[in-house]
Coordinates of C-alpha atoms in Angstrom, one line a residue:
M1046 CA 0.1 -0.1 -0.1
T1047 CA 1.1 3.8 -0.9
S1048 CA -0.6 5.3 1.9
S1049 CA -0.5 5.0 5.5
Y1050 CA -4.0 3.7 5.6
E1051 CA -3.9 0.0 7.4
A1052 CA -7.0 -1.1 5.4
L1053 CA -7.8 -0.6 2.0
R1054 CA -11.4 -1.6 0.9
R1055 CA -12.9 -1.7 -2.9
G1056 CA -16.6 -2.7 -2.4
A1057 CA -16.6 -2.4 1.4
A1058 CA -19.2 -3.4 3.7
W1059 CA -19.6 -2.2 7.2
M1060 CA -22.2 -3.2 9.9
D1061 CA -22.6 -1.6 13.6
V1062 CA -24.1 -3.7 16.4
S1063 CA -25.8 -3.1 19.4
A1064 CA -24.7 -4.3 22.7
R1065 CA -27.2 -6.5 22.8
G1066 CA -26.3 -7.4 19.4
R1067 CA -29.1 -5.8 17.0
I1068 CA -27.7 -4.4 14.2
V1069 CA -28.2 -0.4 14.1
A1070 CA -26.7 0.6 11.5
R1071 CA -25.2 -1.0 8.0
G1072 CA -23.5 0.3 4.8
T1073 CA -21.5 0.1 1.8
A1074 CA -18.9 2.0 0.0
D1075 CA -17.0 2.1 -3.4
R1076 CA -13.5 2.5 -1.7
L1077 CA -13.2 2.5 2.5
D1078 CA -9.8 3.6 3.5
Y1079 CA -9.4 3.6 7.3
Q1080 CA -6.0 4.3 9.4
R1081 CA -6.5 2.5 13.1
A1082 CA -3.8 5.5 15.0
G1083 CA -6.5 8.0 15.1
A1084 CA -9.1 5.7 14.0
R1085 CA -9.7 8.1 10.8
L1086 CA -11.8 6.1 7.6
Q1087 CA -12.2 7.7 4.2
A1088 CA -15.2 6.5 2.4
S1089 CA -16.3 7.2 -1.4
R1090 CA -19.8 7.1 -2.9
G1091 CA -20.9 5.6 0.5
G1092 CA -24.3 5.1 1.8
G1093 CA -26.1 3.4 4.8
V1094 CA -29.2 2.5 6.5
I1095 CA -29.7 3.3 10.3
Q1096 CA -32.4 1.4 12.1
P1097 CA -33.4 3.5 15.3
E1098 CA -33.7 2.4 18.4
P1099 CA -37.7 1.3 19.5
G1100 CA -39.4 4.4 21.4
S1101 CA -36.8 6.6 20.4
R1102 CA -37.6 9.5 18.7
L1103 CA -36.1 8.8 15.6
A1104 CA -38.6 5.4 15.7
A1105 CA -41.1 7.0 14.2
L1106 CA -39.0 7.9 11.1
G1107 CA -38.6 4.2 10.9
S1108 CA -35.0 3.1 8.9
V1109 CA -33.1 5.9 7.5
R1110 CA -30.9 5.7 4.5
F1111 CA -28.2 8.0 3.6
V1112 CA -25.6 8.3 0.7
A1113 CA -22.8 10.8 0.3
D1114 CA -20.0 11.2 -2.5
R1115 CA -17.6 11.0 0.4
V1116 CA -17.2 10.8 3.7
D1117 CA -14.2 11.2 6.2
G1118 CA -15.0 10.8 10.1
E1119 CA -12.6 10.2 13.4
I1120 CA -14.4 8.0 14.6
A1121 CA -12.9 8.0 18.3
N1122 CA -13.8 11.6 17.9
R1123 CA -17.4 11.2 16.9
K1124 CA -16.7 13.7 14.2
G1125 CA -16.9 13.8 10.4
V1126 CA -18.2 15.3 7.3
A1127 CA -20.1 14.1 4.2
S1128 CA -20.2 15.8 1.2
G1129 CA -21.1 15.6 -2.4
A1130 CA -24.7 14.6 -2.9
V1131 CA -25.5 14.2 0.4
R1132 CA -29.2 12.6 0.6
V1133 CA -31.1 11.2 3.8
D1134 CA -34.5 9.1 3.2
A1135 CA -36.5 7.9 6.0
E1136 CA -39.1 5.1 5.4
R1137 CA -41.5 7.3 6.2
G1138 CA -41.2 9.5 3.6
D1139 CA -39.1 12.1 4.5
V1140 CA -36.6 12.9 1.9
A1141 CA -33.4 15.5 2.5
R1142 CA -30.7 16.8 0.1
T1143 CA -27.7 18.9 0.7
E1144 CA -23.8 19.0 -0.6
R1145 CA -22.6 18.9 3.1
V1146 CA -23.2 17.8 6.4
Y1147 CA -20.9 18.1 9.3
Y1148 CA -21.2 15.4 12.5
D1149 CA -19.6 16.2 15.7
G1150 CA -20.9 14.2 18.5
D1151 CA -24.5 14.6 19.1
F1152 CA -24.9 17.4 16.8
L1153 CA -25.2 17.9 12.5
R1154 CA -24.9 20.7 11.2
S1155 CA -24.7 21.9 7.6
D1156 CA -23.6 25.5 6.1
T1157 CA -24.9 24.6 2.4
R1158 CA -28.7 24.5 1.0
V1159 CA -30.9 22.0 2.6
A1160 CA -34.1 20.9 0.6
A1161 CA -36.4 18.7 2.7
A1162 CA -39.8 17.2 2.2
G1163 CA -41.8 14.7 3.9
P1164 CA -45.5 13.7 4.8
G1165 CA -47.3 17.1 4.8
Y1166 CA -44.4 19.7 4.4
R1167 CA -41.8 20.9 2.0
V1168 CA -39.1 22.8 3.1
E1169 CA -35.5 24.7 2.2
G1170 CA -33.0 26.9 4.2
S1171 CA -29.4 28.0 3.5
G1172 CA -28.4 25.6 6.7
L1173 CA -29.2 23.1 9.0
L1174 CA -29.0 22.5 13.3
A1175 CA -30.0 19.3 14.4
R1176 CA -29.3 16.8 17.2
T1177 CA -28.5 13.5 16.1
D1178 CA -31.2 12.3 18.6
G1179 CA -34.2 14.1 16.6
S1180 CA -35.1 16.4 19.6
V1181 CA -34.1 19.3 17.4
I1182 CA -34.2 19.8 13.6
Q1183 CA -33.6 24.0 12.0
L1184 CA -33.1 25.0 9.3
T1185 CA -31.5 28.1 9.2
D1186 CA -30.9 31.2 6.9
G1187 CA -33.8 32.3 4.7
V1188 CA -36.1 29.2 5.6
K1189 CA -39.3 28.9 3.2
G1190 CA -41.8 26.1 2.9
Q1191 CA -45.2 24.8 2.7
L1192 CA -47.2 22.8 5.1
Q1193 CA -50.0 20.9 4.0
M1194 CA -52.9 20.7 6.7
E1195 CA -54.8 17.4 6.5
S1196 CA -58.5 17.9 6.0
R1197 CA -60.8 16.8 8.8
P1198 CA -64.5 15.5 8.2

């Protein structure tokens, strides 16, 4: 290998298993580089599926699928960035798109245009701030959108 990475995989697959043996996330990447020292990873054309814990705030979304052209992360520090055609799809029907998302512990942040739609809404903003547990999702700067009210008999 010509780089300092200890693992280089093409067509790689990964999974995260909870302490109780439940698969909580799984995914693939066209290329995955992992450096044990510093627990750094780089992935190209990667994606995954997260299965929220039953009873959690995210459980209402169902499984959540994400894809990005590039992902760089520091696993031990719980930091990373996904960039290039970032898309998130929830089983419930929610879809969000942006060009870049930063992950820092319990927070997700984007400083690029975000467009999201789902059952009963369509919104967009110039950025995003969210907690990873789903308790806070805020679009920032120049927010606009539509809410579709359900008709009641």
